[in-house]
PDB file of C-alpha atoms and ligand atoms in Angstrom:
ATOM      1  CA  UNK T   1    -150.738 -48.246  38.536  1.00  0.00           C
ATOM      2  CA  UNK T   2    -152.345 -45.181  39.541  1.00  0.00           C
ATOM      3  CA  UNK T   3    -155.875 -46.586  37.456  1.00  0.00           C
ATOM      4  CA  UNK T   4    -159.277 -45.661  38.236  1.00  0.00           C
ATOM      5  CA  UNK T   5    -162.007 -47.757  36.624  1.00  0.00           C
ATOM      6  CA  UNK T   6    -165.580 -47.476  36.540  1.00  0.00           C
ATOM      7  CA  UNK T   7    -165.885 -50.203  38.711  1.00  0.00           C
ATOM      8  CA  UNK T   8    -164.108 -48.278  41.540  1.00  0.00           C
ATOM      9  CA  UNK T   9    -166.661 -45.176  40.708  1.00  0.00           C
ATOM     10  CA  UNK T  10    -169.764 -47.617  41.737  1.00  0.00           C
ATOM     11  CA  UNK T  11    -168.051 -48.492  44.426  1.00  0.00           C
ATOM     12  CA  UNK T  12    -167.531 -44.570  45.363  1.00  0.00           C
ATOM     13  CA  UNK T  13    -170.818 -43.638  44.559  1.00  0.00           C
ATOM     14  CA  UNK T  14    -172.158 -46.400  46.822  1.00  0.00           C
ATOM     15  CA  UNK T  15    -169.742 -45.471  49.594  1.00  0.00           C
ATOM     16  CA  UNK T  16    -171.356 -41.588  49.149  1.00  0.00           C
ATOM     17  CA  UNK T  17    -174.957 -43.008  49.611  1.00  0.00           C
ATOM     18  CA  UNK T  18    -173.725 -45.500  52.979  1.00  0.00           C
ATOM     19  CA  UNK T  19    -172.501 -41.978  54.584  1.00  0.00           C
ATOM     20  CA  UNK T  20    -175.613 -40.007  53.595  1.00  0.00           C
ATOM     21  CA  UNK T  21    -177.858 -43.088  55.345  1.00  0.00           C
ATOM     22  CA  UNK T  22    -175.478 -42.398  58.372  1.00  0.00           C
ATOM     23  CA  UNK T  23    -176.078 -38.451  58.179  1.00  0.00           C
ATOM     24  CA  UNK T  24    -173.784 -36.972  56.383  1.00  0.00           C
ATOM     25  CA  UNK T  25    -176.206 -34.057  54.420  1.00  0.00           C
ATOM     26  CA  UNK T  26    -173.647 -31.610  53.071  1.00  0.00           C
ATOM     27  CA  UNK T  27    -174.041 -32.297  48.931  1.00  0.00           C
ATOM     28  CA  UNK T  28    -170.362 -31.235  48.348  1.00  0.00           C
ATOM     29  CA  UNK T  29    -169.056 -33.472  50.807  1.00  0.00           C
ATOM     30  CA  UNK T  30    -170.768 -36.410  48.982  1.00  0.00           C
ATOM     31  CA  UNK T  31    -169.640 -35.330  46.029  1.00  0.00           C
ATOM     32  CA  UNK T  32    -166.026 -34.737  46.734  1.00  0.00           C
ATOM     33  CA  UNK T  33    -166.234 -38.510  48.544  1.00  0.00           C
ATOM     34  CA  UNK T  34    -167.695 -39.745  45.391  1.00  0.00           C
ATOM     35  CA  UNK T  35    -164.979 -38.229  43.203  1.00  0.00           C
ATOM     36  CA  UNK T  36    -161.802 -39.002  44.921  1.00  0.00           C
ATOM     37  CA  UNK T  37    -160.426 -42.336  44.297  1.00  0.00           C
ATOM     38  CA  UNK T  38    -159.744 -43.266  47.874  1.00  0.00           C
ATOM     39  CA  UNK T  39    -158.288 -46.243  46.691  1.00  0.00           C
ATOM     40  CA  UNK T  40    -154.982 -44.648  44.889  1.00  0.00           C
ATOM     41  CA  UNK T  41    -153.876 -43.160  48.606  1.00  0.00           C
ATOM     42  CA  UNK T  42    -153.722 -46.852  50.228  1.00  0.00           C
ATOM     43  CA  UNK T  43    -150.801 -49.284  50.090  1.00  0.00           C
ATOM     44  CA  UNK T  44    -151.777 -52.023  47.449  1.00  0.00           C
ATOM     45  CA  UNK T  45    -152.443 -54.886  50.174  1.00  0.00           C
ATOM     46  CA  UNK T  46    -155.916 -52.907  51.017  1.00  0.00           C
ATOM     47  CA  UNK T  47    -156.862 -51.447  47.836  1.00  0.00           C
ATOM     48  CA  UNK T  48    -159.750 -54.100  47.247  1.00  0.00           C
ATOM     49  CA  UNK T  49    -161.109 -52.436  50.733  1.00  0.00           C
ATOM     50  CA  UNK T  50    -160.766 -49.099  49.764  1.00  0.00           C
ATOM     51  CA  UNK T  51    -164.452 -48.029  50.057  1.00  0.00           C
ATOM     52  CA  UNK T  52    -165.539 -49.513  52.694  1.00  0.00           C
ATOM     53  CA  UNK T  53    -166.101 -47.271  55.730  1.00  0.00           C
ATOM     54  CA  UNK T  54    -163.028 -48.130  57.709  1.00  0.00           C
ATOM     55  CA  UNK T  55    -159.535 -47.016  58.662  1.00  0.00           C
ATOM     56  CA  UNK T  56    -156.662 -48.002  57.534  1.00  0.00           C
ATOM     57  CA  UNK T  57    -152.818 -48.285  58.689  1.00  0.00           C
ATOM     58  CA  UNK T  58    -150.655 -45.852  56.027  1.00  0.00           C
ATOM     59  CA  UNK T  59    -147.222 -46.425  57.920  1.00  0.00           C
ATOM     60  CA  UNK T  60    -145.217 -44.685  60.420  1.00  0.00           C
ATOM     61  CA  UNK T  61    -147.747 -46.163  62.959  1.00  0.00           C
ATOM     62  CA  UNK T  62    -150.581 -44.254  61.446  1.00  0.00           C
ATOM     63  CA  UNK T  63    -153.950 -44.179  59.577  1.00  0.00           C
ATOM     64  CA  UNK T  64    -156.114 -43.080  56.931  1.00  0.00           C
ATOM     65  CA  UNK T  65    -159.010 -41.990  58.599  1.00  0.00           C
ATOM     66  CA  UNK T  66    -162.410 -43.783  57.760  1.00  0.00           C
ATOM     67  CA  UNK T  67    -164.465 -42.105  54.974  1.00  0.00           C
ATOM     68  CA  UNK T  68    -167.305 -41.222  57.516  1.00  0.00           C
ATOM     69  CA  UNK T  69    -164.921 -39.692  60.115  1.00  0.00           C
ATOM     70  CA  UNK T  70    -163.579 -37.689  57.136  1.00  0.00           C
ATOM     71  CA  UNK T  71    -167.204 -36.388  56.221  1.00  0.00           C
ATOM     72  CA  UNK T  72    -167.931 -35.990  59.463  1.00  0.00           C
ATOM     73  CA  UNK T  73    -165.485 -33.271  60.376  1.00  0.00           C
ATOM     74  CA  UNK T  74    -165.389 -31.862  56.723  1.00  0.00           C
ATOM     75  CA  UNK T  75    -169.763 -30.762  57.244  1.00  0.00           C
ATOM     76  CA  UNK T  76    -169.120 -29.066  60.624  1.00  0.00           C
ATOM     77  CA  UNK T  77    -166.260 -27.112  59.167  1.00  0.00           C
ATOM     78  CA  UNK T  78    -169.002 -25.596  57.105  1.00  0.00           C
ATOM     79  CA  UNK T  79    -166.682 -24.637  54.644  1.00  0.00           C
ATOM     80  CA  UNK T  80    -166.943 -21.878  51.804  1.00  0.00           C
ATOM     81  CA  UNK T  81    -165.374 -21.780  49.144  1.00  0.00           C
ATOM     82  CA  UNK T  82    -161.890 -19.852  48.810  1.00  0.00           C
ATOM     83  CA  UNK T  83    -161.789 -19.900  52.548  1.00  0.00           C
ATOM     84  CA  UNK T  84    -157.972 -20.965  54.106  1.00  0.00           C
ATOM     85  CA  UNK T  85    -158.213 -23.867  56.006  1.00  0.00           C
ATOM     86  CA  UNK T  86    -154.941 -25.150  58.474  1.00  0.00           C
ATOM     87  CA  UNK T  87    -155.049 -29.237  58.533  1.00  0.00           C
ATOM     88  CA  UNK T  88    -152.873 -30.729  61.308  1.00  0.00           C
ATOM     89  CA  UNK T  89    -151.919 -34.037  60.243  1.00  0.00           C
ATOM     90  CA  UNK T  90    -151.401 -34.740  56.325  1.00  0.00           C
ATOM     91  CA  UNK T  91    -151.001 -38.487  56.684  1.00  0.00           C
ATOM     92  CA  UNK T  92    -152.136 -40.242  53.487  1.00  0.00           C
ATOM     93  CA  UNK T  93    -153.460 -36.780  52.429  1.00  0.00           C
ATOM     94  CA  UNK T  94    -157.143 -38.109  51.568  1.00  0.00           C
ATOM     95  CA  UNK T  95    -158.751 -35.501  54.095  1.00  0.00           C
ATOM     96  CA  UNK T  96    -156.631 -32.492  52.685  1.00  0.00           C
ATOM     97  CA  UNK T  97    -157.952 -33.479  49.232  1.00  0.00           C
ATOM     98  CA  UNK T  98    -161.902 -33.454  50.328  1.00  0.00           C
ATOM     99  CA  UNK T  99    -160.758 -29.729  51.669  1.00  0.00           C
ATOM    100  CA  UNK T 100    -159.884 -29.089  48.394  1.00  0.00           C
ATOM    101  CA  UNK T 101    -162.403 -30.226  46.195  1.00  0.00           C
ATOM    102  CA  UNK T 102    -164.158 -28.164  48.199  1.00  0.00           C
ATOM    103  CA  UNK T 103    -162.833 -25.333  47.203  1.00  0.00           C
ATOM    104  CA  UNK T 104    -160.278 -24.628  50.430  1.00  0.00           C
ATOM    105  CA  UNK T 105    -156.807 -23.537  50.051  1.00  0.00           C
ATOM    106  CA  UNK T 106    -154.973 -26.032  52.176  1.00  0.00           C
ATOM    107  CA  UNK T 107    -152.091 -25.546  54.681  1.00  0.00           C
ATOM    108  CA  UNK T 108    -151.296 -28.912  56.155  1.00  0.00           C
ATOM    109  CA  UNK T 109    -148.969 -29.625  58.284  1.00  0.00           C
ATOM    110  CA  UNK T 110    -147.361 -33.610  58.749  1.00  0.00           C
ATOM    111  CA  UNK T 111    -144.770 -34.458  61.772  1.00  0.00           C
ATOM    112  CA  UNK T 112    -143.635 -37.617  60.844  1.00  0.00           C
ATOM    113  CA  UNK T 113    -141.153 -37.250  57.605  1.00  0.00           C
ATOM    114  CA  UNK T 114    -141.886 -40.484  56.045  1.00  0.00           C
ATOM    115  CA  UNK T 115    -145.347 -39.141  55.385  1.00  0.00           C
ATOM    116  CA  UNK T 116    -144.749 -35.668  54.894  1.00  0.00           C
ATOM    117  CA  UNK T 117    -142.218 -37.050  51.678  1.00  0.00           C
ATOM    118  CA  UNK T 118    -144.454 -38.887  50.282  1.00  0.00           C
ATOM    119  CA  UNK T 119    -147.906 -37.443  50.470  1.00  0.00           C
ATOM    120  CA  UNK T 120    -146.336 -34.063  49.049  1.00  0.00           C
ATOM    121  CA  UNK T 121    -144.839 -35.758  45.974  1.00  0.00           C
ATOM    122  CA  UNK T 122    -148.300 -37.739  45.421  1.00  0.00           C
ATOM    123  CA  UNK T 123    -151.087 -35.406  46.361  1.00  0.00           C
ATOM    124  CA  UNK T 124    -149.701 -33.229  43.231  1.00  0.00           C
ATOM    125  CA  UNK T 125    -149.496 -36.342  40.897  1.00  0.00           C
ATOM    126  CA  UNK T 126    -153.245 -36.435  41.182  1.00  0.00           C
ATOM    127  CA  UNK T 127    -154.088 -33.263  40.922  1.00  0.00           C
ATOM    128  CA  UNK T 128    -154.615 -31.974  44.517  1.00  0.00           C
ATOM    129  CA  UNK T 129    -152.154 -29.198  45.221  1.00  0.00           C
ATOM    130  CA  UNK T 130    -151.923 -27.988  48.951  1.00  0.00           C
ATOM    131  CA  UNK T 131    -149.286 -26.327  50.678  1.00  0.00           C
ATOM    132  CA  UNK T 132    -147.201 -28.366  52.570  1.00  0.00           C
ATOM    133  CA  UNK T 133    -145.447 -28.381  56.003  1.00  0.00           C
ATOM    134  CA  UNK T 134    -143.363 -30.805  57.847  1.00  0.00           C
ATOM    135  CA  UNK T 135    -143.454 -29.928  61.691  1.00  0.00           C
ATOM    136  CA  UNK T 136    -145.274 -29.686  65.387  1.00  0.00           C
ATOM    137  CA  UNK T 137    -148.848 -29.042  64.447  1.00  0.00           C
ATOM    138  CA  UNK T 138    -149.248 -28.064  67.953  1.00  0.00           C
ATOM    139  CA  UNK T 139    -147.971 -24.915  66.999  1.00  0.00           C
ATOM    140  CA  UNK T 140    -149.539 -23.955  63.620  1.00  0.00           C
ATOM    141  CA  UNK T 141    -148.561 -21.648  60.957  1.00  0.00           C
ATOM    142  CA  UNK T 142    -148.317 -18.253  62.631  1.00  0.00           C
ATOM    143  CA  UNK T 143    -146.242 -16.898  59.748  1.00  0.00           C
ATOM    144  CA  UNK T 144    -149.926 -17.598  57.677  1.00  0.00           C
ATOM    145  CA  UNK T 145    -152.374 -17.379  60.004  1.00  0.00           C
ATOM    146  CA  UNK T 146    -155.051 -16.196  60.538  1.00  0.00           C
ATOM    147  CA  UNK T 147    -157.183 -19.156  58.906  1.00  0.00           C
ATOM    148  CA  UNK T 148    -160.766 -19.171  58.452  1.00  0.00           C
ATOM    149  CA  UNK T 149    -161.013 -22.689  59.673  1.00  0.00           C
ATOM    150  CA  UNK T 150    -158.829 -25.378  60.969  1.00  0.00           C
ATOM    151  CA  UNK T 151    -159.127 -29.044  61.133  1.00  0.00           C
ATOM    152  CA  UNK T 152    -157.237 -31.203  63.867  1.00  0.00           C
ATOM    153  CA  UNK T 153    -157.202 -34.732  62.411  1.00  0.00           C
ATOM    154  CA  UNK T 154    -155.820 -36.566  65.161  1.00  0.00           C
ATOM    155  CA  UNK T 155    -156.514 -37.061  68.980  1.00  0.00           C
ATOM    156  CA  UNK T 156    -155.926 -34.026  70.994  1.00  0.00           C
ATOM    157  CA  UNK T 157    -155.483 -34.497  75.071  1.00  0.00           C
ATOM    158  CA  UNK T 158    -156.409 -30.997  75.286  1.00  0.00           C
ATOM    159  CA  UNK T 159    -157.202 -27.931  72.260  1.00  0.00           C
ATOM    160  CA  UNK T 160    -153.972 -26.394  71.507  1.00  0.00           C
ATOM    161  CA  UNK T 161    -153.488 -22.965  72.094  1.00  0.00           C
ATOM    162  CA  UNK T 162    -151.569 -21.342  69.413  1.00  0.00           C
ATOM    163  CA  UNK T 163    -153.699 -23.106  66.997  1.00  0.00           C
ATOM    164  CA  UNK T 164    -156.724 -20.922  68.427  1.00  0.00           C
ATOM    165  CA  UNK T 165    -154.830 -18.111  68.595  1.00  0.00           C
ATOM    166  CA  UNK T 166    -154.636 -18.569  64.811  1.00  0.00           C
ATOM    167  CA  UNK T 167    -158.281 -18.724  64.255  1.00  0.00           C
ATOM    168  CA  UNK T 168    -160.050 -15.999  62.382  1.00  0.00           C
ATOM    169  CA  UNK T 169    -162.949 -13.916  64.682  1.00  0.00           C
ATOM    170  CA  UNK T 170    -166.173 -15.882  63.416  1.00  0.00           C
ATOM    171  CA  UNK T 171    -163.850 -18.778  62.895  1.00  0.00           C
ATOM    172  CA  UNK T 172    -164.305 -22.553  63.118  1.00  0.00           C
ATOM    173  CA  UNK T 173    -161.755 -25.267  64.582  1.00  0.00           C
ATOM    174  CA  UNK T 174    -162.731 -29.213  64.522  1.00  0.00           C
ATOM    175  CA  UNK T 175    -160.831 -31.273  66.660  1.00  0.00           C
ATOM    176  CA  UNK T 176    -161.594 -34.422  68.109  1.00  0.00           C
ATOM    177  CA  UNK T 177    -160.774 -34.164  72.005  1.00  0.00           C
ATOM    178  CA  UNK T 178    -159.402 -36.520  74.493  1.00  0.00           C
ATOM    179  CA  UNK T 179    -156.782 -39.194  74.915  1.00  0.00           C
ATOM    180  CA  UNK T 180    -157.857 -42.954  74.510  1.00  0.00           C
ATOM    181  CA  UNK T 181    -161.216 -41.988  73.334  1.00  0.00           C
ATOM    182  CA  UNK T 182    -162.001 -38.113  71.807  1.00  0.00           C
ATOM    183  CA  UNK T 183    -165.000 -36.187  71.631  1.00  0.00           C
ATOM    184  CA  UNK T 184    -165.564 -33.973  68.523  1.00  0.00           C
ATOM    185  CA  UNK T 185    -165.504 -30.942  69.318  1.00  0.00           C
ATOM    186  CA  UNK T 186    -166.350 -27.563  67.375  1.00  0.00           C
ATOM    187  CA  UNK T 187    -165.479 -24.491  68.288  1.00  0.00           C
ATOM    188  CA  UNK T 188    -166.336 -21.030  67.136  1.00  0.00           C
ATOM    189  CA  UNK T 189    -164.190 -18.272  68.025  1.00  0.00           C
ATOM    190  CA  UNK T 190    -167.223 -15.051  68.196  1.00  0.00           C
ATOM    191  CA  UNK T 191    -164.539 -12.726  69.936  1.00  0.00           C
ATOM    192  CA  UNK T 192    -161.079 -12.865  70.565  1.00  0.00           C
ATOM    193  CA  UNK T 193    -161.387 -14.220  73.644  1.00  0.00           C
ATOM    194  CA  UNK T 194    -164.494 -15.824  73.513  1.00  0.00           C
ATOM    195  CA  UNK T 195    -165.552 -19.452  72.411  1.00  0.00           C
ATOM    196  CA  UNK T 196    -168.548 -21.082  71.532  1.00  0.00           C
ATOM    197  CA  UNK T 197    -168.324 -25.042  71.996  1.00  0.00           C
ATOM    198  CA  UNK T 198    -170.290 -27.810  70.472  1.00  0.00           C
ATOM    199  CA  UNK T 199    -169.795 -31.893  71.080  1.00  0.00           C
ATOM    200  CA  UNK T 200    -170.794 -34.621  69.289  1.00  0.00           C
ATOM    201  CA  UNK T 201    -170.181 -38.112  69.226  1.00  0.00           C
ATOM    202  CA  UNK T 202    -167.460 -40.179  70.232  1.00  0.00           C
ATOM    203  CA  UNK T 203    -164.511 -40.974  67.772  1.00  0.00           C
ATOM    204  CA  UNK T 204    -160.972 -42.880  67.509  1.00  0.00           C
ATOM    205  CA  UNK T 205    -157.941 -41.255  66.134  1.00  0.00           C
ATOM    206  CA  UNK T 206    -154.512 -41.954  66.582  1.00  0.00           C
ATOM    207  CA  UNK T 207    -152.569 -39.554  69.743  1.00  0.00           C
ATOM    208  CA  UNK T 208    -151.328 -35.701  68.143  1.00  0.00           C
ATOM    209  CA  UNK T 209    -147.994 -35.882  69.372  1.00  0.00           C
ATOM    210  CA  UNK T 210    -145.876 -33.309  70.870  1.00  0.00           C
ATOM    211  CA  UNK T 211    -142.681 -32.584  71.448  1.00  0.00           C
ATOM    212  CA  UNK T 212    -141.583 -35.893  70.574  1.00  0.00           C
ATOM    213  CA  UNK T 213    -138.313 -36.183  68.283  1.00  0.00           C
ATOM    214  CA  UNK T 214    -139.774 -35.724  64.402  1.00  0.00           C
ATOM    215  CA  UNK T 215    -138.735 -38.449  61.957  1.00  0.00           C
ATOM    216  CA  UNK T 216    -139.875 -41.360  60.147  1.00  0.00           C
TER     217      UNK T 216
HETATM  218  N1  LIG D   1    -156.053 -36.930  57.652  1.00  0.00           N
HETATM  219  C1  LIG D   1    -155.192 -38.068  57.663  1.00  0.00           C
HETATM  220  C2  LIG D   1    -155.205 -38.674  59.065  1.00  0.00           C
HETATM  221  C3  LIG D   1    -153.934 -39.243  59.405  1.00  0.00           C
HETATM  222  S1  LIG D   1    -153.835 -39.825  61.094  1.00  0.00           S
HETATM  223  C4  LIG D   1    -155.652 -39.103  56.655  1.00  0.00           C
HETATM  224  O1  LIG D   1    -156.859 -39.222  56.439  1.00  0.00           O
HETATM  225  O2  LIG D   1    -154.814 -39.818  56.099  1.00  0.00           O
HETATM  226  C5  LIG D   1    -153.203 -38.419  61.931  1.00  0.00           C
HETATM  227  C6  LIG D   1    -151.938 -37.823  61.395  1.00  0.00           C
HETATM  228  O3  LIG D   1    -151.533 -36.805  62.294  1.00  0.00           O
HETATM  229  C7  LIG D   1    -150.768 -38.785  61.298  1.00  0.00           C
HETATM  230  O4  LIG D   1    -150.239 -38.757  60.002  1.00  0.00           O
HETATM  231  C8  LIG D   1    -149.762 -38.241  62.333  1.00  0.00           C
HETATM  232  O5  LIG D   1    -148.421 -38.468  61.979  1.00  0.00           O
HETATM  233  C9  LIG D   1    -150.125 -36.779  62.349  1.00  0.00           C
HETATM  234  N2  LIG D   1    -149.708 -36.060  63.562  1.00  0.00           N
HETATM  235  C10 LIG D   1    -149.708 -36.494  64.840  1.00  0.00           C
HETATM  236  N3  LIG D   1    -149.266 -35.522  65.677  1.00  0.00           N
HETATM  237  C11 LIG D   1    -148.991 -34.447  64.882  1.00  0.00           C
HETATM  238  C12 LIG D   1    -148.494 -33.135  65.150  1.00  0.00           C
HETATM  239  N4  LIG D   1    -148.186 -32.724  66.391  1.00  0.00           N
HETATM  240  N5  LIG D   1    -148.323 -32.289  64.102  1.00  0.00           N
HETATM  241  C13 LIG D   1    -148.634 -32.676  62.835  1.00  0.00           C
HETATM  242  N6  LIG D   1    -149.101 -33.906  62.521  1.00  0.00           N
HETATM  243  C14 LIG D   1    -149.274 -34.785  63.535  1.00  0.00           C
END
């Protein structure tokens, strides 16, 4: 079941190329999008579609994010290797392995239980090991922060505090803001109190929920 083929390499390696013609530049992105077999994290009725650029439903009402949204956010984290990186939102787990091949450690935290169960059992079986957390992502991992970067991987109304208060000095945070629409957003924290903030383009992610009952 869990097969990878050569066939599904092409089709990776093809899917790396579409995302450098759309911008993506950072080398170890492509090459963690070209080695991850995208197609083992989605329910068998899309695997065909796997590398193609688009998003797909992974249950619980949510979605695996499209490969070039996933690139996207993974170049301006700017990542280093060894560097401990916070990922709210696990779903499928596809984004928290691209953190890792790039040499991340990963704390990611999940809300809904269905996917937290399963994602934590199969990241593992393939190799990727992160460390995993079922709970409000709008409040982070205080008992492990501070992180060097952190990654919001669905739509935020508005940039959660505790999750910058959890931000390293000289550290990044992606998140994609707004509510039906979000604008990606980088921030660098330069002081304690101080922010730098970048846009760019528009995106569509599924709402970050808060304070809504957890379960499947
Ligand atoms: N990176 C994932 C994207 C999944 S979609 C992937 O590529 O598969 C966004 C995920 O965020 C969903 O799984 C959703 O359940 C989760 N989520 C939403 N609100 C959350 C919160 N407050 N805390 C943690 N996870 C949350």
């Amino acid at each position: 079941m869990l097969k990878d083929t050569y066939r599904h390499k092409g089709l990776r390696r093809q899917l790396a190329m579409k995302l450098m013609e759309k911008g993506i530049v950072n080398s170890d992105v492509l090459a963690a999008i070209e080695k991850i077999p995208r197609h083992l994290f989605l329910d068998n009725a899309f695997i065909e579609r796997a590398y193609e650029d688009i998003a797909f439903p992974i249950g619980s009402g949510q979605t695996i994010s499209r490969p070039h949204t996933v690139a996207f956010q993974t170049e301006l984290l700017q990542l280093k290797k060894g560097e401990k990186v916070l990922e709210i939102g696990t779903g499928s787990g596809y984004q928290t392995a691209v953190l890792l091949e790039m040499g991340a450690k990963v704390y990611t935290i999940e809300r809904q239980k269905a996917l937290f169960d399963k994602t934590k059992v199969f990241l593992p079986s393939i190799g990727y090991d992160a460390k995993f957390f079922y709970g409000d992502g709008y409040k982070g991992l205080p008992a492990f922060a501070p992180f060097d970067k952190i990654i919001i991987t669905a739509g935020a109304p508005e940039i959660p505090k505790p999750l910058l208060e959890q931000l390293k000095i000289g550290g990044i945070m992606v998140i994609p803001v707004g509510d039906a629409v979000q604008t990606m957003t980088l921030l660098k924290k330069t002081a304690s109190n101080k922010l730098e903030k970048v846009e760019f383009g528009e995106f569509k992610f599924v709402p970050l929920l808060e304070d809504k009952e957890w379960g499947g």
